[in-house]
């Protein structure tokens, strides 16, 4: 592709089907590749979750059909404990790194950044294409581990040594764990290539007049998430390489002396499993904000056109994003309060974690204050954005308990953690992805999704989600530990054990509701009502491009930006919204 300057024609070389749709350098095609890959992995990961819930609700039940799929893990139709741990490990890994990351950053990041800042493409189109195919290879390696001897990894999605470092520790610690490490290393390589591209594009390729403080919140959130990821992800690559050395090279980075497996003492000495915990959570906690910030940015951009007024506290939210990014990099140790950490050091991590509640609260208040006095239009994307605000508030409140050492020691490794984690990483991000998909679907495909099906999808997602994960908070208060295969032998859990049946039923309702989304999504691509260029009457730059945008996004003239991203109900304007490209002669410029 040849990039034209303003006023010049844009010329493109003829492309074959493979170069246009498979090995494409067009950021929009790459975005859809990320999205479709994420959808496929989400279906697989969702099925794993249903499988987990079956075991917890009816432990020891016989499923002959499942035995045919996995004869080793479902011997006699009954799930084996080690297979259950493998399912838990892979569900968590796939959802965090191979569903949420590729959709929120890979799909929305690729699609929206050039369009919202007025660029024709990413700064490095070939690198962009390469980042997707490295990610795709990582996905294939991770999924193929299910079919290896010993099965997929089974050391938890955190892969703590020595379970992950000693091959004979558990069947999933054989080649399945090695494939897990290879896939994660490739994932981080992919993210690094994509992140450098995002950073360079936002810094260097903004349209004329697109100052930083005129960028939409989605771009700001992706910008900060990229910076956080580029700083925090590399240590896990190093950690994975060291773990591979321990597993296959006889080193002892994570293995201390005196480990006893299979009636023999292992020869390792000098290592410590805590080294892995530090390296993993130095990525793992910033990763929370790498995922949540884009969802919050999407929420702001979705709110604005459906409240018909500017969002509240734009600059405050931007500074809050920066503050969260900084603090999120230095509080990883709150995941390790029960590791024998010095109490004074634990206090540092507690204080830092609680400080994050300040910018988080400012973001939440800005979202709520934006609704004050608004003329709200309850469209499907707006409903999901409102649900996101509720999840963010409840999930953040639960985080206070886990960020404080005294309460975390009691709640650590209970279902309280599962409930909290799913509200933040599952709920906020899931609703953010749905809000963004319903909102930008007309721009992506030139068609509208069905509003009635969308609203049914929202309510059949929101209600059972609360029933599943809010309930798990109370299971945690009752002391129910997570990652356990069954709870039949715990007498103290007798009063609450049967709640697992209720949670499982609600989980299946939640999972079934997503079939509505899949139907609506794929049918609307083909048969949805044709969309206008700007069906929501929004103000940001992407709505000035055709729907769907052509290769290169803009015509001969690149856009010129005259105002910030949220000019609604501007006094003196002919309509209740003013596009960023409208000059001052059309309406007064407020920012």
Coordinates of C-alpha atoms in Angstrom, one line a residue:
X1 CA 0.0 0.0 0.0
X2 CA 1.1 3.5 -0.7
X3 CA 0.1 6.1 1.9
X4 CA -1.0 9.4 0.4
X5 CA -0.7 12.7 2.1
X6 CA -3.6 15.0 2.4
X7 CA -4.9 16.0 -1.0
X8 CA -3.3 13.1 -2.9
X9 CA -5.1 10.1 -4.3
X10 CA -4.7 6.7 -2.6
X11 CA -3.5 3.8 -4.8
X12 CA -3.5 0.2 -3.8
X13 CA -1.9 -2.7 -5.7
X14 CA -4.2 -5.5 -6.8
X15 CA -4.5 -8.2 -4.1
X16 CA -5.3 -11.9 -4.3
X17 CA -7.8 -13.4 -1.9
X18 CA -5.0 -14.7 0.3
X19 CA -3.2 -11.4 0.6
X20 CA -6.5 -9.5 1.1
X21 CA -8.2 -11.8 3.7
X22 CA -5.7 -14.2 5.1
X23 CA -2.2 -12.6 5.2
X24 CA -3.7 -9.1 5.2
X25 CA -1.9 -6.0 6.2
X26 CA -5.1 -4.0 6.6
X27 CA -5.7 -3.2 10.2
X28 CA -9.5 -3.8 9.9
X29 CA -9.1 -7.4 8.5
X30 CA -6.5 -8.2 11.1
X31 CA -8.9 -6.9 13.8
X32 CA -11.6 -9.2 12.6
X33 CA -9.2 -12.1 12.5
X34 CA -8.4 -11.5 16.2
X35 CA -12.1 -11.2 16.9
X36 CA -13.1 -14.4 15.2
X37 CA -10.3 -16.3 16.8
X38 CA -11.3 -15.0 20.2
X39 CA -14.9 -16.1 19.6
X40 CA -13.9 -19.7 18.7
X41 CA -11.6 -19.9 21.8
X42 CA -14.4 -18.4 23.9
X43 CA -16.8 -21.2 22.9
X44 CA -14.2 -23.8 23.8
X45 CA -13.3 -22.1 27.1
X46 CA -17.0 -21.7 27.9
X47 CA -17.6 -25.4 27.4
X48 CA -14.7 -26.2 29.8
X49 CA -16.4 -24.0 32.3
X50 CA -19.7 -25.9 31.9
X51 CA -17.7 -29.1 32.4
X52 CA -16.2 -27.8 35.6
X53 CA -19.6 -26.8 36.9
X54 CA -21.1 -30.2 36.2
X55 CA -18.4 -31.8 38.4
X56 CA -18.9 -29.3 41.3
X57 CA -22.7 -29.7 41.3
X58 CA -22.8 -33.5 40.9
X59 CA -19.4 -34.9 41.9
X60 CA -18.9 -38.5 40.9
X61 CA -21.7 -38.5 38.3
X62 CA -21.2 -40.7 35.2
X63 CA -21.1 -39.2 31.7
X64 CA -20.5 -41.9 29.1
X65 CA -20.6 -39.4 26.3
X66 CA -17.7 -37.4 27.8
X67 CA -15.7 -40.6 28.3
X68 CA -15.6 -41.1 24.5
X69 CA -14.1 -37.6 24.1
X70 CA -11.5 -37.9 26.8
X71 CA -11.1 -41.6 27.8
X72 CA -8.1 -40.9 30.0
X73 CA -9.6 -38.0 32.0
X74 CA -13.1 -39.4 32.2
X75 CA -12.3 -43.1 32.9
X76 CA -15.6 -45.0 33.3
X77 CA -17.5 -41.7 32.6
X78 CA -16.4 -40.2 35.9
X79 CA -14.1 -37.2 36.0
X80 CA -10.6 -37.8 37.5
X81 CA -9.3 -35.2 39.9
X82 CA -6.2 -34.5 37.8
X83 CA -8.4 -34.0 34.8
X84 CA -10.5 -31.5 36.7
X85 CA -7.4 -29.5 37.6
X86 CA -6.5 -29.5 33.9
X87 CA -9.9 -28.1 32.9
X88 CA -9.6 -25.3 35.5
X89 CA -6.0 -24.5 34.3
X90 CA -7.0 -24.3 30.7
X91 CA -10.3 -22.4 31.2
X92 CA -8.5 -19.7 33.1
X93 CA -5.5 -19.5 30.7
X94 CA -7.7 -19.4 27.6
X95 CA -10.1 -16.8 28.8
X96 CA -7.5 -14.4 30.1
X97 CA -4.9 -14.6 27.4
X98 CA -6.7 -16.1 24.4
X99 CA -10.1 -14.5 24.5
X100 CA -10.2 -11.2 26.5
X101 CA -6.7 -10.0 25.3
X102 CA -7.2 -10.7 21.6
X103 CA -10.7 -9.3 21.5
X104 CA -10.3 -6.1 23.6
X105 CA -6.7 -5.3 22.4
X106 CA -6.2 -7.3 19.2
X107 CA -9.7 -6.7 17.7
X108 CA -10.9 -3.4 19.1
X109 CA -7.3 -2.0 19.3
X110 CA -6.5 -2.8 15.7
X111 CA -9.9 -1.7 14.3
X112 CA -10.4 1.5 16.2
X113 CA -7.0 3.1 16.8
X114 CA -6.3 4.2 13.1
X115 CA -10.0 5.1 12.6
X116 CA -10.3 7.2 15.8
X117 CA -7.1 9.1 15.3
X118 CA -7.5 9.7 11.6
X119 CA -4.7 7.3 10.3
X120 CA -4.9 5.2 7.2
X121 CA -3.4 2.1 8.9
X122 CA -1.1 1.1 11.6
X123 CA 2.5 2.4 11.7
X124 CA 3.9 -1.0 10.7
X125 CA 1.3 -3.0 8.7
X126 CA 3.6 -6.1 8.1
X127 CA 4.4 -6.3 11.8
X128 CA 0.7 -6.0 12.6
X129 CA 0.0 -9.0 10.3
X130 CA 2.8 -10.9 11.9
X131 CA 1.6 -10.3 15.4
X132 CA -1.8 -12.0 14.6
X133 CA -0.2 -15.1 13.1
X134 CA 2.2 -15.5 16.0
X135 CA -0.8 -15.2 18.2
X136 CA -2.7 -17.8 16.1
X137 CA 0.3 -20.2 16.4
X138 CA 0.3 -19.7 20.2
X139 CA -3.5 -20.5 20.2
X140 CA -3.0 -23.7 18.2
X141 CA -0.2 -24.9 20.5
X142 CA -2.2 -24.2 23.6
X143 CA -5.3 -26.0 22.3
X144 CA -3.4 -29.0 20.9
X145 CA -2.0 -29.7 24.4
X146 CA -5.4 -31.4 25.2
X147 CA -4.4 -34.2 22.9
X148 CA -0.9 -34.9 24.3
X149 CA -0.1 -37.9 26.4
X150 CA -0.8 -36.8 30.0
X151 CA -3.2 -34.1 28.8
X152 CA -3.1 -30.3 29.0
X153 CA -1.3 -28.3 31.7
X154 CA -2.7 -28.9 35.2
X155 CA -0.8 -26.6 37.5
X156 CA -3.4 -23.8 37.6
X157 CA -3.5 -20.8 35.2
X158 CA -0.7 -19.4 37.4
X159 CA 1.5 -22.5 36.9
X160 CA 3.2 -22.4 40.3
X161 CA 6.2 -24.6 40.8
X162 CA 6.9 -27.3 41.8
X163 CA 3.7 -28.7 40.1
X164 CA 4.7 -27.0 36.8
X165 CA 8.4 -27.7 37.2
X166 CA 8.5 -31.4 38.0
X167 CA 7.2 -33.6 35.2
X168 CA 6.1 -36.4 37.5
X169 CA 4.1 -34.2 39.8
X170 CA 0.9 -34.6 37.9
X171 CA 0.0 -36.0 34.4
X172 CA -0.6 -32.4 33.1
X173 CA 3.0 -31.5 34.1
X174 CA 4.3 -33.6 31.2
X175 CA 4.3 -32.2 27.7
X176 CA 1.1 -30.4 28.3
X177 CA 2.9 -27.9 30.6
X178 CA 5.7 -27.5 28.1
X179 CA 3.2 -26.6 25.4
X180 CA 1.6 -24.1 27.9
X181 CA 4.9 -22.4 28.4
X182 CA 5.7 -22.3 24.7
X183 CA 2.3 -20.9 23.9
X184 CA 2.5 -18.2 26.6
X185 CA 6.0 -17.1 25.3
X186 CA 4.6 -16.8 21.8
X187 CA 1.6 -14.9 23.1
X188 CA 3.8 -12.3 24.7
X189 CA 5.9 -12.0 21.5
X190 CA 2.7 -11.3 19.7
X191 CA 1.5 -8.8 22.2
X192 CA 4.9 -7.0 22.1
X193 CA 4.8 -6.6 18.3
X194 CA 1.2 -5.4 18.5
X195 CA 1.9 -3.1 21.5
X196 CA 4.8 -1.4 19.8
X197 CA 2.6 -0.9 16.8
X198 CA -0.2 0.7 18.8
X199 CA 2.3 3.0 20.6
X200 CA 4.0 4.1 17.4
X201 CA 0.7 4.7 15.7
X202 CA -0.9 6.8 18.4
X203 CA 2.2 8.9 19.0
X204 CA 3.2 9.5 15.3
X205 CA 0.1 9.1 13.1
X206 CA -2.6 11.2 14.5
X207 CA -4.5 13.3 12.0
X208 CA -3.9 17.1 11.8
X209 CA -5.6 18.7 14.8
X210 CA -5.9 15.4 16.8
X211 CA -4.0 16.5 20.0
X212 CA -3.7 14.0 22.8
X213 CA -6.5 15.7 24.7
X214 CA -8.9 15.4 21.7
X215 CA -8.5 11.6 21.5
X216 CA -11.5 9.4 22.4
X217 CA -11.3 7.5 25.7
X218 CA -11.0 4.2 23.9
X219 CA -7.7 5.3 22.3
X220 CA -6.5 6.6 25.7
X221 CA -7.3 3.4 27.4
X222 CA -5.6 1.3 24.7
X223 CA -2.6 3.6 24.8
X224 CA -2.2 3.1 28.6
X225 CA -2.9 -0.6 28.4
X226 CA -0.2 -1.0 25.7
X227 CA 2.4 0.8 27.8
X228 CA 1.5 -1.3 30.9
X229 CA 1.8 -4.5 28.9
X230 CA 5.0 -3.6 27.2
X231 CA 6.6 -2.9 30.6
X232 CA 5.2 -5.9 32.5
X233 CA 4.9 -8.8 30.0
X234 CA 8.6 -9.5 29.2
X235 CA 9.4 -10.8 32.8
X236 CA 7.0 -13.7 32.2
X237 CA 8.8 -14.6 29.0
X238 CA 12.1 -14.8 31.0
X239 CA 10.2 -16.8 33.7
X240 CA 8.9 -19.2 31.2
X241 CA 12.3 -19.8 29.7
X242 CA 13.8 -20.5 33.2
X243 CA 10.9 -22.9 33.9
X244 CA 11.6 -24.7 30.7
X245 CA 15.3 -25.0 31.8
X246 CA 14.1 -26.5 35.1
X247 CA 11.9 -29.0 33.4
X248 CA 14.2 -30.1 30.6
X249 CA 17.7 -28.8 31.4
X250 CA 18.2 -30.0 35.0
X251 CA 18.5 -26.4 36.4
X252 CA 17.1 -25.3 39.8
X253 CA 15.8 -21.8 39.4
X254 CA 12.5 -22.7 41.1
X255 CA 13.2 -26.0 42.8
X256 CA 14.7 -26.1 46.3
X257 CA 16.5 -29.0 47.8
X258 CA 14.6 -31.9 49.5
X259 CA 11.7 -32.3 47.0
X260 CA 10.3 -35.8 47.2
X261 CA 8.3 -37.2 44.3
X262 CA 7.6 -40.8 43.3
X263 CA 9.5 -42.4 46.3
X264 CA 12.7 -40.5 45.5
X265 CA 14.4 -37.3 46.4
X266 CA 15.0 -35.0 43.4
X267 CA 18.6 -33.8 42.9
X268 CA 17.6 -30.1 42.6
X269 CA 18.8 -27.5 45.1
X270 CA 19.2 -23.8 45.5
X271 CA 16.0 -22.6 43.8
X272 CA 12.7 -21.1 45.2
X273 CA 9.1 -21.3 43.9
X274 CA 8.6 -17.8 45.2
X275 CA 10.8 -16.5 42.3
X276 CA 8.1 -17.7 39.8
X277 CA 5.4 -16.1 41.9
X278 CA 7.1 -12.7 41.8
X279 CA 7.8 -12.9 38.1
X280 CA 4.3 -14.2 37.2
X281 CA 2.4 -11.6 39.3
X282 CA 4.6 -8.8 38.0
X283 CA 2.8 -9.6 34.8
X284 CA -0.4 -11.0 36.3
X285 CA -1.6 -7.9 38.2
X286 CA -0.8 -5.3 35.6
X287 CA -2.6 -7.6 33.1
X288 CA -5.7 -6.9 35.1
X289 CA -5.5 -3.3 34.0
X290 CA -4.3 -4.1 30.5
X291 CA -7.8 -5.8 30.2
X292 CA -10.0 -3.5 32.3
X293 CA -8.8 -0.1 31.0
X294 CA -9.9 -0.8 27.4
X295 CA -13.3 -2.0 28.6
X296 CA -13.7 1.3 30.6
X297 CA -12.6 3.3 27.6
X298 CA -15.2 1.6 25.5
X299 CA -17.9 2.3 28.2
X300 CA -17.1 6.0 28.0
X301 CA -17.3 6.1 24.2
X302 CA -20.6 4.1 24.2
X303 CA -22.2 6.2 26.9
X304 CA -21.7 9.6 25.1
X305 CA -24.0 9.1 22.1
X306 CA -26.7 7.6 24.2
X307 CA -26.8 10.3 26.9
X308 CA -26.5 13.1 24.3
X309 CA -24.0 15.1 26.4
X310 CA -20.3 15.2 26.9
X311 CA -18.8 12.7 29.3
X312 CA -17.9 14.0 32.7
X313 CA -14.4 14.6 33.8
X314 CA -12.5 13.8 30.7
X315 CA -9.1 15.0 31.9
X316 CA -9.6 13.5 35.4
X317 CA -10.3 10.1 33.8
X318 CA -7.1 10.4 31.6
X319 CA -5.0 11.2 34.7
X320 CA -6.7 8.4 36.6
X321 CA -5.8 6.0 33.8
X322 CA -2.1 7.0 34.2
X323 CA -2.3 6.7 38.0
X324 CA -3.8 3.2 37.8
X325 CA -1.1 2.2 35.3
X326 CA 1.7 3.4 37.7
X327 CA 0.2 1.9 40.9
X328 CA -0.8 -1.3 39.1
X329 CA 2.9 -2.0 38.3
X330 CA 4.0 -1.9 42.0
X331 CA 1.3 -3.9 43.9
X332 CA 1.8 -7.4 42.5
X333 CA 2.7 -8.7 46.0
X334 CA -0.8 -8.5 47.2
X335 CA -1.3 -11.9 45.5
X336 CA 1.4 -13.3 47.9
X337 CA 0.3 -12.4 51.4
X338 CA 0.2 -16.1 52.4
X339 CA 3.6 -16.9 50.9
X340 CA 5.5 -16.0 54.1
X341 CA 6.1 -12.4 53.1
X342 CA 7.5 -10.0 55.7
X343 CA 4.5 -8.2 57.2
X344 CA 6.1 -4.8 56.7
X345 CA 6.5 -5.6 53.0
X346 CA 2.9 -6.8 52.9
X347 CA 1.8 -3.5 54.4
X348 CA 3.5 -1.7 51.5
X349 CA 1.6 -3.8 48.9
X350 CA -1.7 -3.3 50.9
X351 CA -1.3 0.5 51.0
X352 CA -0.4 0.6 47.3
X353 CA -3.4 -1.6 46.4
X354 CA -5.8 0.5 48.4
X355 CA -4.5 3.7 46.8
X356 CA -5.7 2.3 43.4
X357 CA -9.2 2.7 44.7
X358 CA -8.9 6.5 44.5
X359 CA -8.4 6.8 40.7
X360 CA -10.8 3.8 40.2
X361 CA -13.4 5.6 42.2
X362 CA -12.9 8.8 40.2
X363 CA -13.5 6.8 37.0
X364 CA -16.6 5.2 38.5
X365 CA -17.9 8.6 39.6
X366 CA -17.2 10.1 36.2
X367 CA -19.2 7.3 34.5
X368 CA -22.1 7.9 37.0
X369 CA -21.9 11.7 36.8
X370 CA -22.1 11.5 33.0
X371 CA -25.6 10.0 33.4
X372 CA -26.8 12.9 35.6
X373 CA -29.4 15.0 33.7
X374 CA -28.9 12.9 30.5
X375 CA -31.5 11.9 28.0
X376 CA -30.7 8.3 28.1
X377 CA -31.4 6.0 25.1
X378 CA -31.6 2.4 26.3
X379 CA -30.1 0.8 23.2
X380 CA -28.3 -2.6 23.5
X381 CA -24.8 -1.1 23.6
X382 CA -26.0 1.4 26.2
X383 CA -27.4 -1.4 28.4
X384 CA -24.1 -3.3 28.3
X385 CA -22.3 -0.1 29.2
X386 CA -24.6 0.4 32.2
X387 CA -24.1 -3.2 33.3
X388 CA -20.3 -2.6 33.1
X389 CA -20.6 0.3 35.5
X390 CA -22.4 -1.9 38.0
X391 CA -19.9 -4.7 37.7
X392 CA -17.0 -2.3 38.0
X393 CA -18.4 -0.9 41.3
X394 CA -19.2 -4.3 42.9
X395 CA -16.0 -5.9 41.7
X396 CA -13.9 -3.0 42.9
X397 CA -15.6 -3.2 46.4
X398 CA -14.6 -6.9 46.6
X399 CA -11.0 -6.0 45.7
X400 CA -10.7 -4.0 48.9
X401 CA -11.0 -7.2 50.9
X402 CA -8.3 -9.0 48.9
X403 CA -6.0 -6.0 48.8
X404 CA -5.9 -5.9 52.6
X405 CA -3.6 -8.5 54.1
X406 CA -5.7 -9.2 57.2
X407 CA -8.8 -10.1 55.3
X408 CA -7.0 -11.6 52.3
X409 CA -5.3 -14.2 54.5
X410 CA -8.7 -15.5 55.4
X411 CA -10.3 -15.3 52.0
X412 CA -7.2 -16.3 49.9
X413 CA -7.8 -19.4 47.7
X414 CA -11.6 -19.4 48.5
X415 CA -14.5 -18.9 46.1
X416 CA -14.5 -15.2 47.2
X417 CA -11.5 -14.8 45.0
X418 CA -13.2 -16.6 42.1
X419 CA -16.3 -14.4 42.4
X420 CA -14.2 -11.2 42.6
X421 CA -11.9 -12.2 39.7
X422 CA -14.9 -13.0 37.5
X423 CA -16.6 -9.7 38.2
X424 CA -13.6 -7.7 37.2
X425 CA -11.8 -9.8 34.5
X426 CA -14.9 -11.7 33.5
X427 CA -17.8 -9.3 34.0
X428 CA -16.3 -5.8 33.3
X429 CA -14.4 -7.0 30.2
X430 CA -17.2 -9.3 28.9
X431 CA -19.7 -6.5 29.0
X432 CA -17.2 -4.1 27.6
X433 CA -16.6 -6.5 24.6
X434 CA -20.4 -6.8 24.1
X435 CA -21.0 -3.1 24.4
X436 CA -18.2 -2.4 21.8
X437 CA -19.4 -5.1 19.5
X438 CA -23.0 -3.9 19.4
X439 CA -21.9 -0.3 19.1
X440 CA -19.2 -0.6 16.3
X441 CA -20.8 -3.6 14.5
X442 CA -22.4 -1.1 11.9
X443 CA -19.0 0.4 11.2
X444 CA -17.4 -3.0 10.9
X445 CA -19.9 -4.7 8.6
X446 CA -22.2 -1.9 7.4
X447 CA -25.2 -3.6 9.0
X448 CA -27.1 -3.4 12.3
X449 CA -27.5 -6.2 14.8
X450 CA -31.0 -7.1 15.9
X451 CA -32.0 -4.8 18.9
X452 CA -34.6 -7.2 20.3
X453 CA -32.2 -10.1 20.4
X454 CA -29.6 -7.9 21.8
X455 CA -31.7 -6.7 24.7
X456 CA -32.8 -10.3 25.5
X457 CA -29.1 -11.2 25.4
X458 CA -28.2 -8.5 27.9
X459 CA -30.8 -9.4 30.5
X460 CA -30.1 -13.2 30.1
X461 CA -26.4 -12.4 30.7
X462 CA -26.6 -9.8 33.5
X463 CA -29.0 -11.7 35.8
X464 CA -27.4 -15.2 35.8
X465 CA -24.0 -13.5 36.0
X466 CA -25.0 -12.0 39.3
X467 CA -26.5 -15.3 40.5
X468 CA -23.3 -17.2 39.7
X469 CA -20.5 -14.9 40.8
X470 CA -22.1 -12.9 43.6
X471 CA -23.1 -16.2 45.1
X472 CA -19.5 -17.4 45.0
X473 CA -18.5 -14.5 47.2
X474 CA -20.7 -15.9 50.0
X475 CA -19.3 -19.4 49.3
X476 CA -15.9 -17.9 50.0
X477 CA -17.1 -16.3 53.2
X478 CA -18.2 -19.8 54.2
X479 CA -14.6 -21.0 53.6
X480 CA -15.2 -23.1 50.4
X481 CA -11.8 -23.5 48.8
X482 CA -11.3 -23.1 45.1
X483 CA -9.8 -25.6 42.6
X484 CA -11.0 -28.5 44.7
X485 CA -12.4 -31.5 42.8
X486 CA -15.2 -32.2 45.3
X487 CA -16.4 -31.1 48.7
X488 CA -18.1 -34.2 50.0
X489 CA -15.7 -34.8 52.9
X490 CA -15.8 -31.3 54.3
X491 CA -18.4 -31.3 57.1
X492 CA -18.1 -27.6 57.8
X493 CA -19.4 -27.0 54.2
X494 CA -22.5 -29.1 54.7
X495 CA -24.9 -26.1 55.0
X496 CA -23.6 -24.5 51.7
X497 CA -22.4 -27.4 49.6
X498 CA -25.7 -27.7 47.7
X499 CA -25.5 -24.0 46.6
X500 CA -23.1 -25.4 43.9
X501 CA -26.2 -26.9 42.2
X502 CA -27.8 -23.5 42.0
X503 CA -24.6 -21.9 40.7
X504 CA -24.2 -24.6 38.1
X505 CA -27.8 -24.2 36.8
X506 CA -27.3 -20.4 36.5
X507 CA -24.0 -21.0 34.8
X508 CA -25.7 -23.0 32.1
X509 CA -28.3 -20.3 31.7
X510 CA -25.5 -17.8 31.3
X511 CA -23.7 -20.0 28.8
X512 CA -26.9 -20.6 26.8
X513 CA -27.5 -16.9 26.6
X514 CA -24.3 -16.4 24.6
X515 CA -25.8 -18.5 21.8
X516 CA -28.2 -15.6 21.2
X517 CA -25.2 -13.3 20.7
X518 CA -23.5 -15.7 18.3
X519 CA -26.7 -16.1 16.3
X520 CA -27.3 -12.4 16.2
X521 CA -23.7 -11.6 15.3
X522 CA -23.3 -14.0 12.4
X523 CA -26.8 -13.7 10.9
X524 CA -26.6 -9.9 11.1
X525 CA -23.3 -9.9 9.1
X526 CA -25.3 -11.4 6.2
X527 CA -28.9 -10.3 6.7
X528 CA -28.9 -7.4 9.2
X529 CA -30.5 -4.1 8.3
X530 CA -28.2 -1.9 6.3
X531 CA -26.5 0.8 8.5
X532 CA -26.1 4.5 7.8
X533 CA -22.6 5.9 8.0
X534 CA -23.3 7.3 11.5
X535 CA -26.4 5.4 12.8
X536 CA -25.9 6.5 16.5
X537 CA -25.3 10.2 15.6
X538 CA -21.9 10.1 17.3
X539 CA -19.1 12.6 17.2
X540 CA -15.9 10.6 17.0
X541 CA -13.8 10.3 13.9
X542 CA -14.5 6.8 12.9
X543 CA -18.1 7.7 12.1
X544 CA -17.0 10.1 9.3
X545 CA -15.6 7.1 7.3
X546 CA -17.9 4.8 5.2
X547 CA -19.4 1.7 6.8
X548 CA -17.5 -0.5 6.4
X549 CA -14.4 1.6 5.7
X550 CA -12.4 0.9 2.6
X551 CA -8.7 -0.1 2.5
X552 CA -6.9 3.1 3.6
X553 CA -10.0 4.2 5.6
X554 CA -10.3 7.7 4.0
X555 CA -10.6 9.0 0.5
X556 CA -8.2 11.3 -1.2
X557 CA -8.5 13.8 1.7
X558 CA -7.4 12.7 5.2
X559 CA -9.5 14.1 8.0
X560 CA -8.7 17.3 9.8
X561 CA -9.7 17.5 13.5
X562 CA -11.1 20.8 14.9
X563 CA -12.5 19.8 18.3
X564 CA -12.5 17.1 21.0
X565 CA -14.4 13.8 20.9
X566 CA -17.6 14.6 22.8
X567 CA -19.3 17.7 21.6
X568 CA -23.0 17.2 22.2
X569 CA -25.7 19.8 22.5
X570 CA -23.3 22.6 21.6
X571 CA -25.0 26.0 21.7
X572 CA -25.3 27.4 18.2
X573 CA -25.0 24.0 16.4
X574 CA -27.6 22.9 13.9
X575 CA -27.9 19.4 15.5
X576 CA -27.4 18.0 19.0
X577 CA -24.0 16.6 18.0
X578 CA -20.9 18.0 16.2
X579 CA -18.4 15.7 14.5
X580 CA -14.7 16.2 15.3
X581 CA -14.1 17.2 11.7
X582 CA -16.6 20.1 11.8
X583 CA -14.8 23.5 11.6
X584 CA -15.5 26.4 14.0
X585 CA -17.6 28.0 11.3
X586 CA -20.2 25.2 11.7
X587 CA -20.4 25.3 15.5
X588 CA -18.4 26.8 18.4
X589 CA -15.3 24.7 19.5
X590 CA -15.5 23.8 23.2
X591 CA -12.2 21.8 23.4

